mmCIF file of C-alpha atoms in Angstrom:
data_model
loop_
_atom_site.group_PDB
_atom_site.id
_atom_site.type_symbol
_atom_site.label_atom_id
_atom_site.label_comp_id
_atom_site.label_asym_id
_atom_site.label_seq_id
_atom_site.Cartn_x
_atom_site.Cartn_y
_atom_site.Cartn_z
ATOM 1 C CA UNK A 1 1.586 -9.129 11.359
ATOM 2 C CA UNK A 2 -1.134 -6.466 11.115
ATOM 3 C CA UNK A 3 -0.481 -2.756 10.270
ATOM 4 C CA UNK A 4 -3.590 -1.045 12.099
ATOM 5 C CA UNK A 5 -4.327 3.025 11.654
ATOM 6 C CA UNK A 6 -6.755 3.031 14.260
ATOM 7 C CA UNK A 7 -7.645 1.523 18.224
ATOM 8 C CA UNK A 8 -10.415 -0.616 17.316
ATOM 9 C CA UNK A 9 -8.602 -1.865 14.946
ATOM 10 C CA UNK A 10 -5.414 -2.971 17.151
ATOM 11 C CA UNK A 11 -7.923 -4.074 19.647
ATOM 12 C CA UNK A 12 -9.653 -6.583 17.026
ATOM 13 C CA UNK A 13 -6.645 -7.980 15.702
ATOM 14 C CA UNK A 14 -5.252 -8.549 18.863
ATOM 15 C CA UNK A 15 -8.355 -10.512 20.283
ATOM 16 C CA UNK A 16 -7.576 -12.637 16.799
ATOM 17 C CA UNK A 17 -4.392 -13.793 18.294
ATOM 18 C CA UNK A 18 -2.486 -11.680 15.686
ATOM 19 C CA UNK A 19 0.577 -9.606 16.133
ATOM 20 C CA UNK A 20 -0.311 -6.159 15.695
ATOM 21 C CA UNK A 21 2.028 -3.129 14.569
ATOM 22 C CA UNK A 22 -0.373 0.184 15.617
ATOM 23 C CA UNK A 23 0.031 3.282 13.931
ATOM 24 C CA UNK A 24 -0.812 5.343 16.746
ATOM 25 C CA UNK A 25 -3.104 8.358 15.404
ATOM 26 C CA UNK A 26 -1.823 10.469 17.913
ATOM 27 C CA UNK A 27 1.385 10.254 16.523
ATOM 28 C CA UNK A 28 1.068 9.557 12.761
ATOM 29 C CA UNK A 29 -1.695 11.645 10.487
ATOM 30 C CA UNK A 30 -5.131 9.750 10.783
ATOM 31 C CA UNK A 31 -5.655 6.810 7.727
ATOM 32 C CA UNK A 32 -7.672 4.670 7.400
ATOM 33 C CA UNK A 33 -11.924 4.660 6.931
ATOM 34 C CA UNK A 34 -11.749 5.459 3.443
ATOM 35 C CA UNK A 35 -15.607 5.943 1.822
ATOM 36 C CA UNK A 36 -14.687 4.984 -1.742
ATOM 37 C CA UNK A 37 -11.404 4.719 -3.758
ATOM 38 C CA UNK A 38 -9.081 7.646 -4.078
ATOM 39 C CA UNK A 39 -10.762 9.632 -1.208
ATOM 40 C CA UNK A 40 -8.466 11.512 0.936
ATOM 41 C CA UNK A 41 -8.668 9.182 3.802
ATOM 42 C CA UNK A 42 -7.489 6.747 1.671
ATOM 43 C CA UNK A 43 -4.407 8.369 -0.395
ATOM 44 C CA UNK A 44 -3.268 8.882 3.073
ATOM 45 C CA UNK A 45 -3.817 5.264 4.453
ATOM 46 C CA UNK A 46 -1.527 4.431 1.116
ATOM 47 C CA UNK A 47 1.139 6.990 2.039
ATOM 48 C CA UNK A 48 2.176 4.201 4.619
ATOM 49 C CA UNK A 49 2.206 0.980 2.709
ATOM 50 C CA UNK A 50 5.583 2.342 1.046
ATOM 51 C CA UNK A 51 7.210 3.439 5.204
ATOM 52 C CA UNK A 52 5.675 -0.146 6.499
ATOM 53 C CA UNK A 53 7.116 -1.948 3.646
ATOM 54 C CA UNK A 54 10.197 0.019 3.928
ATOM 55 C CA UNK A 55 10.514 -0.545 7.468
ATOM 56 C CA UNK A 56 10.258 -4.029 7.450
ATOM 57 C CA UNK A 57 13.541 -4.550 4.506
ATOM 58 C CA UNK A 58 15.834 -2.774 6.819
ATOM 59 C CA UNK A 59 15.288 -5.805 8.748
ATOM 60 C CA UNK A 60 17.006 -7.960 6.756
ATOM 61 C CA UNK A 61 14.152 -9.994 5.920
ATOM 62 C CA UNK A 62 11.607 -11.127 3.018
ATOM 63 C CA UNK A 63 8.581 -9.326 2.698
ATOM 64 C CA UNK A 64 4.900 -10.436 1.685
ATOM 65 C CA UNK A 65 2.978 -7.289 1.861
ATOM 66 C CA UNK A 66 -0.940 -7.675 1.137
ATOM 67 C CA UNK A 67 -3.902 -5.996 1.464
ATOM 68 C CA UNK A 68 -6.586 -7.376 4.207
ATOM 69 C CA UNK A 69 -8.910 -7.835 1.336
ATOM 70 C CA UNK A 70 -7.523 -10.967 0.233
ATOM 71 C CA UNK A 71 -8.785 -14.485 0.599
ATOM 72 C CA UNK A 72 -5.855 -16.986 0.630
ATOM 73 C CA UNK A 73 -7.108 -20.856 -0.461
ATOM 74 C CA UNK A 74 -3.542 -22.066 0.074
ATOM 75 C CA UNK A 75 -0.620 -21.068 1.539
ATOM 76 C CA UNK A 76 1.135 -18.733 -1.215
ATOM 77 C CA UNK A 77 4.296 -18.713 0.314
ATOM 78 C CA UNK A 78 5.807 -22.246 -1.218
ATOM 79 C CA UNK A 79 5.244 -20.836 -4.960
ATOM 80 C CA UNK A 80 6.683 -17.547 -3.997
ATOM 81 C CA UNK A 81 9.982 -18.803 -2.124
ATOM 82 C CA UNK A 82 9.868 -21.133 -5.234
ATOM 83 C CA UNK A 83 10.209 -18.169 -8.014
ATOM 84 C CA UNK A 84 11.684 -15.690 -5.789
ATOM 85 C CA UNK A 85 15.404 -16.809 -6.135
ATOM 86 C CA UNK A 86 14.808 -15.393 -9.880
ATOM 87 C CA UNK A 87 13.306 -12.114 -9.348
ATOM 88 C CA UNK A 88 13.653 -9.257 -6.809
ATOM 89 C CA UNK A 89 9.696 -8.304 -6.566
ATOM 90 C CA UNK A 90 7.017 -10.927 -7.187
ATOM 91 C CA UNK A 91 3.540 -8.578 -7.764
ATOM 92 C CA UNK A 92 -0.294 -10.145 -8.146
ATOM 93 C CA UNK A 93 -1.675 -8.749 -11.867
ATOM 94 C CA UNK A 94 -4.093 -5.918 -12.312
ATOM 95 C CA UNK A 95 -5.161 -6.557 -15.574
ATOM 96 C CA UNK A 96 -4.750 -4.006 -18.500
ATOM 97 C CA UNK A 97 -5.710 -0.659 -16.647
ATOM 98 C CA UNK A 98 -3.235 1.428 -19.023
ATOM 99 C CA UNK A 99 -2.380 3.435 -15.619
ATOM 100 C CA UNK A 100 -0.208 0.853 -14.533
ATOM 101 C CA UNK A 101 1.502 0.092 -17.677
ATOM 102 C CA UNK A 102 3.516 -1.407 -18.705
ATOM 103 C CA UNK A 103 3.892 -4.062 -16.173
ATOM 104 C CA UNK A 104 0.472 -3.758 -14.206
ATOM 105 C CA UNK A 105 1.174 -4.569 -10.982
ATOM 106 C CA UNK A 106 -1.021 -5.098 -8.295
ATOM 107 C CA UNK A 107 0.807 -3.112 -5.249
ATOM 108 C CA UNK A 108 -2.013 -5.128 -2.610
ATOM 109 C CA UNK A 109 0.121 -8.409 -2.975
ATOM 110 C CA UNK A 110 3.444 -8.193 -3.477
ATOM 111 C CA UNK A 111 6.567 -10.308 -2.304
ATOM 112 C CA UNK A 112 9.712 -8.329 -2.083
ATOM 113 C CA UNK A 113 13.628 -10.412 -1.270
ATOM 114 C CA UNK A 114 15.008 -8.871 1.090
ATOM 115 C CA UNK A 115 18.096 -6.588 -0.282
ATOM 116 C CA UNK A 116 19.366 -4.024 -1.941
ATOM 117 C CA UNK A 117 17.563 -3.980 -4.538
ATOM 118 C CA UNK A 118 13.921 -4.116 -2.295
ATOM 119 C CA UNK A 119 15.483 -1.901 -0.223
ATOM 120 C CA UNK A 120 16.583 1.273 -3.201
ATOM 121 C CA UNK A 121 12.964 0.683 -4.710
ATOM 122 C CA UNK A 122 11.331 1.152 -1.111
ATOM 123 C CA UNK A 123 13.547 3.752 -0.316
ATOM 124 C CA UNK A 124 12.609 5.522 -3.513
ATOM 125 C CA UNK A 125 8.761 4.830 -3.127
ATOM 126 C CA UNK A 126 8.981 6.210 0.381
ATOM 127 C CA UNK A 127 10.911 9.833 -0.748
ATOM 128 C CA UNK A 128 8.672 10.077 -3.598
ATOM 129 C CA UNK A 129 5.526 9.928 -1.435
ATOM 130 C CA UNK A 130 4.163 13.103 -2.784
ATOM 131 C CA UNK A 131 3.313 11.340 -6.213
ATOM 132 C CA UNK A 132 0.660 9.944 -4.111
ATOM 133 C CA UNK A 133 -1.232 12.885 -3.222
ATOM 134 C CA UNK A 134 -1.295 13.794 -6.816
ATOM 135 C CA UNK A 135 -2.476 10.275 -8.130
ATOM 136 C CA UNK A 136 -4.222 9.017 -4.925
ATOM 137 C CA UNK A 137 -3.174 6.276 -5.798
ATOM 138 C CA UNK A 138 -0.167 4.081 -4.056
ATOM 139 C CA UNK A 139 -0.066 1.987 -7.405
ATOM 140 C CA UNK A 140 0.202 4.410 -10.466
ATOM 141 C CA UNK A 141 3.907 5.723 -8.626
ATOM 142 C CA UNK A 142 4.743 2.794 -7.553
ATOM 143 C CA UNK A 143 4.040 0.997 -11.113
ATOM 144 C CA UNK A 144 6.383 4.172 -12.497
ATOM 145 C CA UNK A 145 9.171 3.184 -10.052
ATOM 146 C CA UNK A 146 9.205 -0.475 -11.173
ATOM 147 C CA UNK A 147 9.541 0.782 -14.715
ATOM 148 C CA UNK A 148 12.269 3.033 -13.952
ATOM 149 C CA UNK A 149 14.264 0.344 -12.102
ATOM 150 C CA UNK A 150 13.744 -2.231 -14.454
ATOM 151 C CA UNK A 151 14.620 -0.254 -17.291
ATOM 152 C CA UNK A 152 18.001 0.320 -15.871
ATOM 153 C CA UNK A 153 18.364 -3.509 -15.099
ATOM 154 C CA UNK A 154 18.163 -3.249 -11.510
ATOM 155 C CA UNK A 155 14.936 -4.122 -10.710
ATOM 156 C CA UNK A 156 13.829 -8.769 -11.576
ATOM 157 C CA UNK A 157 9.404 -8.024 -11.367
ATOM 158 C CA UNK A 158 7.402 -10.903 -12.237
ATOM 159 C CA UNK A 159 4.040 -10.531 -12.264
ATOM 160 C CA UNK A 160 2.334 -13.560 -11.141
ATOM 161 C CA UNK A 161 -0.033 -15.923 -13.218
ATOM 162 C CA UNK A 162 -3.551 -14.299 -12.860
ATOM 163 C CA UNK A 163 -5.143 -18.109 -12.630
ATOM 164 C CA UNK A 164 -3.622 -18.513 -9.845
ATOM 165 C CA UNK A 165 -3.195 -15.108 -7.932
ATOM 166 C CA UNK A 166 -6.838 -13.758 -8.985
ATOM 167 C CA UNK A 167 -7.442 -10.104 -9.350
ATOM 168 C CA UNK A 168 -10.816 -8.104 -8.566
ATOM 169 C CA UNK A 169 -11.005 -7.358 -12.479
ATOM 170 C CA UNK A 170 -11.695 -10.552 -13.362
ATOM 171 C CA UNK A 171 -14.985 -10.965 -11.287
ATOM 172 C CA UNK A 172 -17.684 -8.682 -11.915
ATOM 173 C CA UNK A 173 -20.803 -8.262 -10.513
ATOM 174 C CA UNK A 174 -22.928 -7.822 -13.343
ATOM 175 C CA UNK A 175 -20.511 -9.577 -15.937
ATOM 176 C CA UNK A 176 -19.851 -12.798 -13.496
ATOM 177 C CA UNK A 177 -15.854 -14.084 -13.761
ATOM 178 C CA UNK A 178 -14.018 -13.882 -16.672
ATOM 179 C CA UNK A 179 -12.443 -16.515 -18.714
ATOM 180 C CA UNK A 180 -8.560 -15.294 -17.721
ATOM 181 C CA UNK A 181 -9.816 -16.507 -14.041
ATOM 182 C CA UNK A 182 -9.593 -20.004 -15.300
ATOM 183 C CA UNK A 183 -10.920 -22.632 -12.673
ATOM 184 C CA UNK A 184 -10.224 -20.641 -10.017
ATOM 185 C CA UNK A 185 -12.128 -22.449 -7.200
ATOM 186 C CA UNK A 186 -9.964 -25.599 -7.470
ATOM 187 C CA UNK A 187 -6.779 -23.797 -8.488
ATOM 188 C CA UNK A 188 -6.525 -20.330 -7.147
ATOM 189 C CA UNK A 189 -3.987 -20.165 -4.411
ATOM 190 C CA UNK A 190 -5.436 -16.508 -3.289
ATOM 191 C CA UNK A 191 -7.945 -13.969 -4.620
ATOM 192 C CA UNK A 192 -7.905 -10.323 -4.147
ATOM 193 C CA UNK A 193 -11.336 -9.242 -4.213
ATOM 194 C CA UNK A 194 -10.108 -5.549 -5.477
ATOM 195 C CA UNK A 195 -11.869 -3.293 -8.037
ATOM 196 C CA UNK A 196 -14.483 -2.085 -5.884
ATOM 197 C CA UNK A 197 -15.252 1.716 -4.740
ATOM 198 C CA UNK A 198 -16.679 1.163 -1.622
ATOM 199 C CA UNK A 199 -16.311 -0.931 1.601
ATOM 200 C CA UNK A 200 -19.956 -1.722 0.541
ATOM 201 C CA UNK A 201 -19.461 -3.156 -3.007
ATOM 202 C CA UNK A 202 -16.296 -5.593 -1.627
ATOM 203 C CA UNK A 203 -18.702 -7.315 0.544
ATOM 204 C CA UNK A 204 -21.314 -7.506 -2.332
ATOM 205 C CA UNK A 205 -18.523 -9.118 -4.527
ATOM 206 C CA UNK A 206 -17.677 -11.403 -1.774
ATOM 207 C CA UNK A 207 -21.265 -12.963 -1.180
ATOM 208 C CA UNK A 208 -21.683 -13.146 -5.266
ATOM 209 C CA UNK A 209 -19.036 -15.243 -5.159
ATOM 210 C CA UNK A 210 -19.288 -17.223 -2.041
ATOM 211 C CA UNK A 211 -16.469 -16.044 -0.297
ATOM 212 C CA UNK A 212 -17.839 -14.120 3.223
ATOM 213 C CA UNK A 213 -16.673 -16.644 5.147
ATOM 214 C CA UNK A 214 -17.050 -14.402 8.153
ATOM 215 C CA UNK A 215 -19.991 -13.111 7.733
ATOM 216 C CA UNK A 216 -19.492 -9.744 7.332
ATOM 217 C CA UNK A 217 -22.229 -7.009 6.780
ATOM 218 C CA UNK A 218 -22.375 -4.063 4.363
#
């Protein structure tokens, strides 16, 4: 299912064939169109990850939550329905950004059981929402809230083997990949293309590495 913030949006994703949950802008305060990381249109695109995420637990149900700039080379769900019985919240790495100590976690792909334990984290996430605006960032908070649950041995995180759920860190555009990567063309089961300031610089990072596979145009 995708979570668009505006018309064209919906529109596009329903032409795809893909079930569509529209935040209607009429309704909801405008997201979405974000110029560069942190902006204001973007702190409050982020302000809904926590409600949609939320939302979607008081179903009942298991949760992947991504980002749409991911590229998935296999279907991720066997390893995380594998692990999962383990852990509460399975999270894609961010490498050492000492912001989102001490676990890093990558809040664009995450896997959350469906529970109570999902459910409190959410639930907290979604009342603290105002730690947003002051880190524009949906990460940094949410990275605090896993440490508080955790600490308190609610909260089972795993953070997932970089090799094989590949962060934006580890490609650079003037550096190239680095080793942590691994040989992620044969083995990487998706790659989050993340670390980027601009709409713009995504696309650059996904022709360096041979990954537009629909063509699209900064």
């Amino acid at each position: 299912m995708c979570f668009a913030l505006d018309e064209a949006a919906a529109q596009k994703t329903r032409e795809l064939g893909v079930k569509c949950y529209f935040l209607d802008p009429s309704r909801y305060t405008k997201g979405g169109h974000a110029n560069t990381f942190g902006d204001g249109n973007f702190t409050k695109t982020v302000i809904y990850k926590n409600a949609i995420i939320y939302d979607m637990l008081q179903l009942g149900v298991n949760v992947l939550f991504q980002g749409v700039d991911l590229v998935w080379f296999k279907d991720p769900l066997p390893y995380l329905l594998e692990h999962s019985n383990s852990f509460d919240i399975l999270a894609m790495h961010d490498g050492i950004n000492p912001l989102h100590r001490p676990y890093f976690a990558n809040s664009g792909f995450m896997y959350i059981e469906g529970g109570e334990v999902g459910l409190a984290v959410f639930e907290t996430a979604l009342r603290n929402s105002s730690m947003i605006m002051g880190a524009r960032s949906h990460q940094k908070p949410l990275n605090r809230i896993f440490q508080h649950f955790a600490v308190h041995n609610v909260l089972r995180l795993r953070i997932l083997p970089e090799a094989l759920f590949a962060n934006g860190h580890l490609f650079n555009l003037v550096r190239g990949v680095r080793p942590a990567a691994g040989d992620w063309q044969n083995n990487a089961i998706v790659l989050h293309y993340s670390w980027t300031g601009t709409a713009a610089e995504k696309i650059m990072k996904l022709d360096k590495f041979g990954i537009n596979y629909i063509g699209l145009k900064s």
